[in-house]
Coordinates of C-alpha atoms in Angstrom, one line a residue:
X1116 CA -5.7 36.1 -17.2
X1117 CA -5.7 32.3 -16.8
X1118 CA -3.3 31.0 -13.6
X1119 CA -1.0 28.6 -14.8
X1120 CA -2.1 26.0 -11.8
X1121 CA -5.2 25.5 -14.3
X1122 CA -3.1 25.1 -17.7
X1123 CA -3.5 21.4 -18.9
X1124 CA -0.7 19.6 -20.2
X1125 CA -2.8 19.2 -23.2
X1126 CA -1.4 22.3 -24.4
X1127 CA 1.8 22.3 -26.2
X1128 CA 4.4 24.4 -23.8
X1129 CA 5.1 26.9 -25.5
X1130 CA 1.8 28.2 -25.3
X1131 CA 1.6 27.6 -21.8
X1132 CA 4.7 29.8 -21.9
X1133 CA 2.9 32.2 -23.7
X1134 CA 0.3 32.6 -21.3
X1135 CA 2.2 32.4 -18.0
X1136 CA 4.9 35.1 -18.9
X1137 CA 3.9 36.6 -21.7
X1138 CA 6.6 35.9 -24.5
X1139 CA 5.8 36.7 -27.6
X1140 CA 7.1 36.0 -31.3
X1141 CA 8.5 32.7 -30.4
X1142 CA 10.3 30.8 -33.2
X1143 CA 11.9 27.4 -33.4
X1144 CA 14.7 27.7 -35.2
X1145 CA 17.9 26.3 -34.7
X1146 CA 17.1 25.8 -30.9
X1147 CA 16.4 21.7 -30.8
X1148 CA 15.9 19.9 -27.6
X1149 CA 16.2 16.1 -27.6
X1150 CA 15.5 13.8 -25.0
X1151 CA 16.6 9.9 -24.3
X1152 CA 15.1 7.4 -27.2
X1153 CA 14.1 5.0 -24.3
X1154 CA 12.5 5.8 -20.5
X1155 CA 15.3 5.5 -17.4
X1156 CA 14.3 3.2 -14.9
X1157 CA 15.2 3.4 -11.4
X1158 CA 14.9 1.7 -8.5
X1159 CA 12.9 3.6 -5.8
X1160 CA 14.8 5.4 -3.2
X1161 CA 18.0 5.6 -5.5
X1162 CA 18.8 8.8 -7.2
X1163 CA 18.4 9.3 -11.0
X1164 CA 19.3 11.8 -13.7
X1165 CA 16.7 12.6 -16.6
X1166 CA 19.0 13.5 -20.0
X1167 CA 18.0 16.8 -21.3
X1168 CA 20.4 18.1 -24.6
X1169 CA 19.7 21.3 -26.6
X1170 CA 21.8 22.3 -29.2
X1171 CA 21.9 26.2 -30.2
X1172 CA 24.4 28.5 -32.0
X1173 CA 24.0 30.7 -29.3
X1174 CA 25.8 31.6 -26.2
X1175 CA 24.3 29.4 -23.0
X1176 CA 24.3 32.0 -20.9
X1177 CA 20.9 33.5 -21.0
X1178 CA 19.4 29.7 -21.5
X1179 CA 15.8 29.5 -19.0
X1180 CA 15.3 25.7 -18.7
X1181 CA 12.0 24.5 -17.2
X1182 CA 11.5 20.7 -16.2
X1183 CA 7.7 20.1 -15.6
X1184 CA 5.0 17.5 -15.5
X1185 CA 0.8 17.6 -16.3
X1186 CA 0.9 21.7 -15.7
X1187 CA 3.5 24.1 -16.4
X1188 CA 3.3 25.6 -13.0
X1189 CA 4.0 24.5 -10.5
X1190 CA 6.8 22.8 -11.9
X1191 CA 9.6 20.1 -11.2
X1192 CA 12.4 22.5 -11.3
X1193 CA 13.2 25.8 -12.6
X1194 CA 16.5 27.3 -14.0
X1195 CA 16.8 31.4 -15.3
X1196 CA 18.9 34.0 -15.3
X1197 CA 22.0 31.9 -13.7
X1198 CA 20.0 30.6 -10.9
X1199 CA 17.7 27.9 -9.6
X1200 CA 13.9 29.2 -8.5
X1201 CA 11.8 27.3 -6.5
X1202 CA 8.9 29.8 -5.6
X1203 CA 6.2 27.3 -7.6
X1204 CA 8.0 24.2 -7.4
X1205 CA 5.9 21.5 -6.6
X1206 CA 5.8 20.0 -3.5
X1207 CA 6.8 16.8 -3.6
X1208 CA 10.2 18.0 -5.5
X1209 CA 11.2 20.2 -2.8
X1210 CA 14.8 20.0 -1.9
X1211 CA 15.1 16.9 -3.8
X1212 CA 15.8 18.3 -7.3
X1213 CA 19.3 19.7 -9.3
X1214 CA 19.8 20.9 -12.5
X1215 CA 23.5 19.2 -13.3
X1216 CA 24.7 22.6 -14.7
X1217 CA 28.7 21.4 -15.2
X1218 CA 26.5 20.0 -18.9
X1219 CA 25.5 23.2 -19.7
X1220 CA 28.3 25.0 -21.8
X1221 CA 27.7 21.4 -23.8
X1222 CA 24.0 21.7 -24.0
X1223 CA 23.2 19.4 -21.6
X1224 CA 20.6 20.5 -19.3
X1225 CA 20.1 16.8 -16.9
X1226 CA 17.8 17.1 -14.1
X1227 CA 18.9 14.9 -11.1
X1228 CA 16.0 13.4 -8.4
X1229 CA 17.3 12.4 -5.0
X1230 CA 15.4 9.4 -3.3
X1231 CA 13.1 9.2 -6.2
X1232 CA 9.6 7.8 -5.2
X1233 CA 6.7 5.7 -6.7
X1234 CA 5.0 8.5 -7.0
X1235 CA 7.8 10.1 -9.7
X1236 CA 7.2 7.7 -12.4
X1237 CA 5.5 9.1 -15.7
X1238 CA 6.4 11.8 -18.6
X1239 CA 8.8 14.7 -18.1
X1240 CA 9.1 17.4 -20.1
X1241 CA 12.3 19.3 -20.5
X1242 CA 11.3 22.9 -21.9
X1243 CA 14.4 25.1 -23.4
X1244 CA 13.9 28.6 -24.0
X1245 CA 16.7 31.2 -25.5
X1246 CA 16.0 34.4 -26.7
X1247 CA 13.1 34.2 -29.0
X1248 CA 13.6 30.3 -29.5
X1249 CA 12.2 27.2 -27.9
X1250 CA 11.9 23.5 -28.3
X1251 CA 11.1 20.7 -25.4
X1252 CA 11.6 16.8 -25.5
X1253 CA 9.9 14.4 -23.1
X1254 CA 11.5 12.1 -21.0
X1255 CA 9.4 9.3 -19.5
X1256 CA 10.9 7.6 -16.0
X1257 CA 9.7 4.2 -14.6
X1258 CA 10.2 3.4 -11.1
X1259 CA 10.6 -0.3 -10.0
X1260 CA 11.0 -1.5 -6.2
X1261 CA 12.4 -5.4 -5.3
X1262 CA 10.4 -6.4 -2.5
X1263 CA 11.1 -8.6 0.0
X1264 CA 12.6 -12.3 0.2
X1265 CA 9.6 -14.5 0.0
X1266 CA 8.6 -16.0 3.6
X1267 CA 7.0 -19.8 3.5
X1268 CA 4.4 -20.8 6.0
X1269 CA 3.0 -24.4 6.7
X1270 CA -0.7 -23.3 7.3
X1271 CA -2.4 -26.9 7.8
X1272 CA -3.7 -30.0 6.7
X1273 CA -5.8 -29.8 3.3
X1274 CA -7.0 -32.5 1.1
X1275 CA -4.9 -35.0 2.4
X1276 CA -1.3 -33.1 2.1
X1277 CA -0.1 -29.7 3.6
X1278 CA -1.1 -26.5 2.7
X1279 CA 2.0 -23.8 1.8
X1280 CA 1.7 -20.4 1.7
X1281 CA 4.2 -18.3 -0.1
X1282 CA 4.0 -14.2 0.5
X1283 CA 6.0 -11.5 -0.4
X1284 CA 5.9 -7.7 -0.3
X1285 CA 6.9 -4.2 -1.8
X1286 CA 7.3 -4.8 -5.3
X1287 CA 7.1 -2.4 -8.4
X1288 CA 5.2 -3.1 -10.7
X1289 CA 3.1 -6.2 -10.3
X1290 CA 5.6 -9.7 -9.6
X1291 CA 4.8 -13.2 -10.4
X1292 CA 5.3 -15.5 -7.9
X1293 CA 6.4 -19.4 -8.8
X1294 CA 6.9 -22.6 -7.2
X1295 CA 9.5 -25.1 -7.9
X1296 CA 9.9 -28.8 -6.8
X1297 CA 13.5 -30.2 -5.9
X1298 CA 14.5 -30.8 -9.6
X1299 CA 13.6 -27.2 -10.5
X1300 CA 10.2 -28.0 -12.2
X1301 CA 7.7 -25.6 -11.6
X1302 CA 4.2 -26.5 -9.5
X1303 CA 1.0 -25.6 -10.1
X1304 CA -0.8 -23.4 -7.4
X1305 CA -3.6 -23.8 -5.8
X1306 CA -4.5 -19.8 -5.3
X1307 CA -2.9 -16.9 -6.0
X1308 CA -3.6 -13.2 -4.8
X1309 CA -1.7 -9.8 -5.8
X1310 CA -3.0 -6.6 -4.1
X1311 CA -1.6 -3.1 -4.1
X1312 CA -1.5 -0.6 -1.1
X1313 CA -2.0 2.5 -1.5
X1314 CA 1.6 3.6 -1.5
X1315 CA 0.9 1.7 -5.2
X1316 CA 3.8 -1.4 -3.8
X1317 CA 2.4 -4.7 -4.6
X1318 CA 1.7 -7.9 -2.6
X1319 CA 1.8 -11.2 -4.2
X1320 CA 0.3 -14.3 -2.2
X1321 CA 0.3 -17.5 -3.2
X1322 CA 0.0 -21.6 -2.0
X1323 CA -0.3 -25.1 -2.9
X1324 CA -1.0 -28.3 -1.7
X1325 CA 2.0 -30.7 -0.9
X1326 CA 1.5 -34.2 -0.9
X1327 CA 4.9 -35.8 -1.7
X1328 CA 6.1 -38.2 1.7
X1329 CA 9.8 -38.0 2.8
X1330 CA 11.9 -35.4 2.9
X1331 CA 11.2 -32.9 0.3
X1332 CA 12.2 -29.5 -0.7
X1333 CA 10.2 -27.0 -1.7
X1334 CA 10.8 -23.7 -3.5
X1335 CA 9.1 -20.0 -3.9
X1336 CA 10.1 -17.6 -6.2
X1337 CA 8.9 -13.8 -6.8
X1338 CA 10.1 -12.2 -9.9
X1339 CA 10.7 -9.0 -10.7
X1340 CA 8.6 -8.3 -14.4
X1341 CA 10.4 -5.3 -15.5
X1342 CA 14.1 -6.2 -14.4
X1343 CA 13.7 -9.9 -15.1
X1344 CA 15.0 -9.7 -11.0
X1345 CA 13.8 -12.3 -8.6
X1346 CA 14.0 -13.1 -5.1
X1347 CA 13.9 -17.2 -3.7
X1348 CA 12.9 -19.2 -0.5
X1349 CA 13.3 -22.8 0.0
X1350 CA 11.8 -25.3 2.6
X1351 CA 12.0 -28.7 3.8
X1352 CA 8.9 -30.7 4.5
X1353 CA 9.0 -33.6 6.6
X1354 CA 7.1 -36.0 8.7
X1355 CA 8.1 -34.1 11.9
X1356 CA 5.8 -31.2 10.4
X1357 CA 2.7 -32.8 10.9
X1358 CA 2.8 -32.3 14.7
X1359 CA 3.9 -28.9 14.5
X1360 CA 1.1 -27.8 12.6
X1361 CA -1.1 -29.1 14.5
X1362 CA 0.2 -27.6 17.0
X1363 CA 0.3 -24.0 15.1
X1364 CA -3.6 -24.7 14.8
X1365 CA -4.7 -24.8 18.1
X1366 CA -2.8 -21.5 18.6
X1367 CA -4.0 -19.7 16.1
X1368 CA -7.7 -21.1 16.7
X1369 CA -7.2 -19.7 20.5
X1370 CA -5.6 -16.1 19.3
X1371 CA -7.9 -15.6 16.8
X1372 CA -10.8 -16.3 19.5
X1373 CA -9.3 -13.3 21.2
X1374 CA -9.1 -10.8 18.3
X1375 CA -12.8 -11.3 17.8
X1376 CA -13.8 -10.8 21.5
X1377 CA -11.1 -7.4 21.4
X1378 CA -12.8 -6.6 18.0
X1379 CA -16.7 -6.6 20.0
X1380 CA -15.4 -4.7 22.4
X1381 CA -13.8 -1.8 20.4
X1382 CA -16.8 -2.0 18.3
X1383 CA -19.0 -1.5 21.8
X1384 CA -16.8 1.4 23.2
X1385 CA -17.1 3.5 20.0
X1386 CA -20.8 3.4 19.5
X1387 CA -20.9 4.3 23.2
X1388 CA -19.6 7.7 22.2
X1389 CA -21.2 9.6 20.1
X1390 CA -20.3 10.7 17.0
X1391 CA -21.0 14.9 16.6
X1392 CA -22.4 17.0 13.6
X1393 CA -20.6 20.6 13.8
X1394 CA -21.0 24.0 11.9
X1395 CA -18.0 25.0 10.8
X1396 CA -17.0 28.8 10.1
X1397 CA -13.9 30.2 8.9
X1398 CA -12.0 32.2 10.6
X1399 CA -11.6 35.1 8.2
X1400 CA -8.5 36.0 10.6
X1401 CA -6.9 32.9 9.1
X1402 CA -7.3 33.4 5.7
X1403 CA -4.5 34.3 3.0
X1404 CA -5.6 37.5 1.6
X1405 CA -6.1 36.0 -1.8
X1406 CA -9.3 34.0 -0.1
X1407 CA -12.4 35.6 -0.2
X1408 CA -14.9 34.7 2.4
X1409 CA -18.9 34.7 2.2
X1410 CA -20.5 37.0 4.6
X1411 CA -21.6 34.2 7.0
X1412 CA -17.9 32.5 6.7
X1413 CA -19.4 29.4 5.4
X1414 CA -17.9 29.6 2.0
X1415 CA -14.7 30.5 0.4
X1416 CA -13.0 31.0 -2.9
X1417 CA -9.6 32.1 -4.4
X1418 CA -9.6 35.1 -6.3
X1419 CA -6.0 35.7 -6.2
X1420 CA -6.7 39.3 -6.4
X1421 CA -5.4 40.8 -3.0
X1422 CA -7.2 42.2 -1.0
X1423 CA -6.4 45.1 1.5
X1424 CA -5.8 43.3 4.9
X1425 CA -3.7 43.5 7.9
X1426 CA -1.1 40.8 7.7
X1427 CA -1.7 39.8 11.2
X1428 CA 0.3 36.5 12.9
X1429 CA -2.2 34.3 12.7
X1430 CA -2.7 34.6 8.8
X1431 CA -1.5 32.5 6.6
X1432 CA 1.0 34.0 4.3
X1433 CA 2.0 32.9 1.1
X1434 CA 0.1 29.4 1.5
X1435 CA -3.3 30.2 0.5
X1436 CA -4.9 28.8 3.8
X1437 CA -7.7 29.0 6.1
X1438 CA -8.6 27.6 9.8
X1439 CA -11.8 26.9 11.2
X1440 CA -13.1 29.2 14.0
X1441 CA -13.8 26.5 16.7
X1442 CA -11.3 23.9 17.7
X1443 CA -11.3 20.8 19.3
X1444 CA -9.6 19.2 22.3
X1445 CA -12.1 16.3 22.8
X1446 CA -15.0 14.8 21.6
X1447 CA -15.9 13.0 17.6
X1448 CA -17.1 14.9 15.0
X1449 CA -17.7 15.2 11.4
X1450 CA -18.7 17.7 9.0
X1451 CA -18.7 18.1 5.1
X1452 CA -16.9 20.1 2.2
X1453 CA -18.5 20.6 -1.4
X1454 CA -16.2 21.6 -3.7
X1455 CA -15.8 23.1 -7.3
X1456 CA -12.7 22.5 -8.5
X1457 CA -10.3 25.0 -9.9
X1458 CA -6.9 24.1 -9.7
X1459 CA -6.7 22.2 -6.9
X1460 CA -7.2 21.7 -3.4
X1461 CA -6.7 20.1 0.4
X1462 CA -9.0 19.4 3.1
X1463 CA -8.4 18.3 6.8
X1464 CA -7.7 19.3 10.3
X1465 CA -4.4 21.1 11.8
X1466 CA -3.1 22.0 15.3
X1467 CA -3.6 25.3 16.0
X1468 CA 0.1 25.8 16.8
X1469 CA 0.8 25.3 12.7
X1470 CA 2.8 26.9 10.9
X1471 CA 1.4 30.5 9.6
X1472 CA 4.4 32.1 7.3
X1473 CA 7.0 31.4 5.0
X1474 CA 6.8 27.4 3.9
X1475 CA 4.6 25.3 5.2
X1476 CA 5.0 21.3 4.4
X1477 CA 1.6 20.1 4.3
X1478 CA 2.3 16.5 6.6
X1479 CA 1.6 15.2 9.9
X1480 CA 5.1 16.3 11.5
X1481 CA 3.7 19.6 10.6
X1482 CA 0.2 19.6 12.3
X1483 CA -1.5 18.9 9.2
X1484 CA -3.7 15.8 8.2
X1485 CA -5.5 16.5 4.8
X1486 CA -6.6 14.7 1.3
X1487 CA -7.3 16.8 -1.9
X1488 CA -6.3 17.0 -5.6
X1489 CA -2.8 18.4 -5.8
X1490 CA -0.5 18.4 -9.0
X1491 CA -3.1 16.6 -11.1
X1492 CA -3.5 13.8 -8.4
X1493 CA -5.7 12.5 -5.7
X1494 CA -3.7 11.6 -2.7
X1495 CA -3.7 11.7 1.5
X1496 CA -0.9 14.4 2.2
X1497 CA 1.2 11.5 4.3
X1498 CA 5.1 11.3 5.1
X1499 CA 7.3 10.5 3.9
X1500 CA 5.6 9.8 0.4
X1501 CA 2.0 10.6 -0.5
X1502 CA -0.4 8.4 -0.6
X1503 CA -2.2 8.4 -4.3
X1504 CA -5.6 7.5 -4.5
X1505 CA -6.2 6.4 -8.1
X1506 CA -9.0 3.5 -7.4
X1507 CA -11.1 6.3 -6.0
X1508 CA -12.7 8.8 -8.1
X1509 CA -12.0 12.2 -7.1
X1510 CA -15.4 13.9 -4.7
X1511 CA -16.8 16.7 -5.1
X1512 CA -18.1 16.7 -1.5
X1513 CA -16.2 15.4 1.3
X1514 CA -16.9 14.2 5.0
X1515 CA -14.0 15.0 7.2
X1516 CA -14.0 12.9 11.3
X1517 CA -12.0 13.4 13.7
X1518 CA -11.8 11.4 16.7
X1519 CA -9.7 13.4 19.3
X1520 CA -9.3 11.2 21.8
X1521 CA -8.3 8.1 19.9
X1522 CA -6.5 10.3 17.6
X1523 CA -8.1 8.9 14.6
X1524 CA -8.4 11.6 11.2
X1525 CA -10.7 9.9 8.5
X1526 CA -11.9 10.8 4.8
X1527 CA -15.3 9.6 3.2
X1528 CA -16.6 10.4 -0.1
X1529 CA -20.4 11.5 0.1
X1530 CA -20.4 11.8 -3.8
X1531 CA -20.0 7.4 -3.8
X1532 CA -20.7 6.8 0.1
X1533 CA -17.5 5.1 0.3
X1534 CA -14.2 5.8 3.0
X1535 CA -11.0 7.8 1.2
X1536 CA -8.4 7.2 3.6
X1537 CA -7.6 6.8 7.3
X1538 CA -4.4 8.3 8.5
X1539 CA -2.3 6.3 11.3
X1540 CA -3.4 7.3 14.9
X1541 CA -1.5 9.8 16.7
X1542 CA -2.0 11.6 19.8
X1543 CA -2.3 15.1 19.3
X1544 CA -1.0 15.7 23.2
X1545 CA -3.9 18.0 24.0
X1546 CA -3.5 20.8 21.7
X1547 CA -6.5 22.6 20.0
X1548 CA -7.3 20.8 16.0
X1549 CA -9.0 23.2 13.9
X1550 CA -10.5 22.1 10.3
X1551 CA -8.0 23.6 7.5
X1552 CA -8.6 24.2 3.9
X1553 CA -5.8 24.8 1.1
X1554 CA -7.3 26.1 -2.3
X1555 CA -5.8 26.5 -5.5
X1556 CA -6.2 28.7 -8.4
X1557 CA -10.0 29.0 -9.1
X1558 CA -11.3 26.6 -6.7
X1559 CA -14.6 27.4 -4.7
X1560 CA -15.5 25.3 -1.3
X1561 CA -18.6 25.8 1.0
X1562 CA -19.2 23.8 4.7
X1563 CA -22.0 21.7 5.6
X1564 CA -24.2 22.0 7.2

């Protein structure tokens, strides 16, 4: 029997349904579930409610409403039999979802997010089922985020006027950025750069030359595409600015004189110490009983057929996880994971002291420092918010580095020979870091070398 983790959301829901709890005879008949005729936008970090209505001739009491994404399961959130379950909800929704139940003697079945994210913008699907009829609607939310007030920067002197830089930050989705002159016309500029991080917020950069004399004022805007919102700085440029930016020059010639020398010598220290190849074996004393190890502990694969084990402390129960055997309390290292993808899975290091039963959030604060494909996605497992990676095409083989002492964790694809992601460095205070796998339904990984 197929696990729902590897249902696509190709398939219409109710055979996803089907499949997962095995209902059978389904009919749509008078059961009809609508949705909102336009997406809800929200700002990120504010809460939001997705409209869900079903109309039925039928009693609501034995209604099972199921609010999901790409896959079925794990899903957003979960309503049946008069209750909430969250034993597959995904994990980004945790404790941040409610089903706004005062609607449902109505047929109103809303789904409120708390502190919504960038990462909670796309399709929702509100799936009803009662008795033996079903019907779903979509609901599609688009997150925005205002970023900051622009800040203005004399840079220097450039083809015989000043040089202006405009920048601004954390803004959803891509801003335009505009200058105006004292009457409100707009100027042309001379370059202009937007990048994105890869929380998915963008940057916008841009500057111009200005050669007007006297006193002149000079505006920046940054607007907001999708709210028509913008944010303003002005300036006033004078005479008086020449000798402060020559000033700012010699300054920032002399500072950035000693980043480079800082930059050699970081760059001397870490070649100095060597960077080391390990073998890694699984610790089969680790592993959820739904894992099932190779003989030499050098492979592993979910079967999700349990198998008879003790279920001793250190194994990791209900997470489907395993440790390395050897930790680490000093030294660099690297060593490499080739996967075949089922559905889903995360890749890192953890403290030894993690957490082995019950939940387990998979972050930093927790001991955990991993990247994989989970819910569909390719992200760094980082806190608050995780990181998506969609510029980089999801591996199929993985380096994994750790630098104890400096307390640096770092990704590299081998598939493209390029980096995935660096986390932010942290001192893990001595305790013992172990390589740590999560695998989802399906999914095969093997160690090298």
């Amino acid at each position: 029997m197929l696990s729902a983790s590897h249902l696509c959301c190709s398939l219409p829901a109710f055979i996803i349904y089907g499949l997962v709890f095995q209902v059978h005879e389904l009919q749509s008949a008078s059961l009809n579930v609508t949705g909102p005729p336009s997406p809800i936008t929200v700002a990120m970090g504010k809460d939001v409610v997705l409209p869900c209505h079903f109309s039925t001739k039928h009693s609501t009491r034995d209604i099972e409403v199921t609010w999901f994404r790409e896959h079925f399961s794990p899903f957003v959130h979960r309503y049946k039999g008069g209750q909430d379950l969250y034993g597959d909800q995904m994990l980004q929704y945790q404790g941040r979802t409610e089903l706004l139940k005062n609607g449902l003697a109505n047929g109103t079945v809303d789904l409120k997010i708390f502190r919504v994210q960038l990462s909670d913008k796309g399709n929702y699907t509100c799936f009803v089922h009662h008795d033996s009829e079903y019907d779903e609607a979509v609901v599609e939310l688009r997150v925005t985020a205002g970023g900051s007030a622009p800040l203005i920067a004399l840079e220097r002197y450039e083809d015989g006027g000043i040089r202006v830089a405009c920048r601004s930050a954390g803004w959803y989705p891509q801003p335009q950025v505009l200058w105006q002159d004292p009457h409100g016309q707009h100027l042309p500029s001379l370059s202009e750069n937007i990048t994105q991080d890869k929380s998915g917020l963008f940057a916008a950069e841009s500057s111009i030359i200005f050669t007007r004399g006297g006193n002149q004022k000079l505006s920046c805007w940054v607007r907001h595409a999708l709210h028509s919102q913008e944010r303003g700085s002005a300036f006033y440029i004078s005479g008086k600015h020449e000798k402060k930016i020559a000033m700012q020059a010699a300054v920032l010639r002399e500072r950035d004189a000693e980043i480079e020398k800082q930059a050699d010598e970081l760059a001397w220290r870490r070649y100095a110490v060597p960077i080391e190849e390990v073998k890694v074996v699984l610790d089969p004393d680790t592993a959820h009983c739904d894992l099932v190890l190779s003989e030499d502990c050098k492979s592993v694969k979910r079967e999700d057929t349990l198998q008879d084990i003790p279920d001793i402390p250190q194994r990791f129960n209900p997470w489907r996880c395993v440790l390395g055997r050897e930790g680490f309390t000093s030294g660099r290292y690297y060593w490499e994971v080739e996967l075949v993808d089922g559905g889903g899975w995360t890749v890192g290091v953890s403290r030894v002291d993690v957490k082995r039963k019950g939940d387990i959030e998979f972050k930093p604060e927790e001991g955990i420092w991993a990247v994989g494909k989970w819910a569909g996605n390719f992200q760094a497992l980082t806190s608050p918010n995780r990181t998506l990676l969609p510029e980089i095409q999801t591996p199929t083989r993985v380096r994994i580095s750790l630098d104890y002492e400096e307390g640096r964790v770092a990704f590299f694809s081998v598939d493209e020979e390029i980096p995935i992601f660096t986390f932010p460095l942290v001192s893990f205070e001595g305790i013992r870091v172990h390589p740590w796998v999560w695998l989802g339904p399906g999914t095969w990984l093997k160690m090298w070398p």
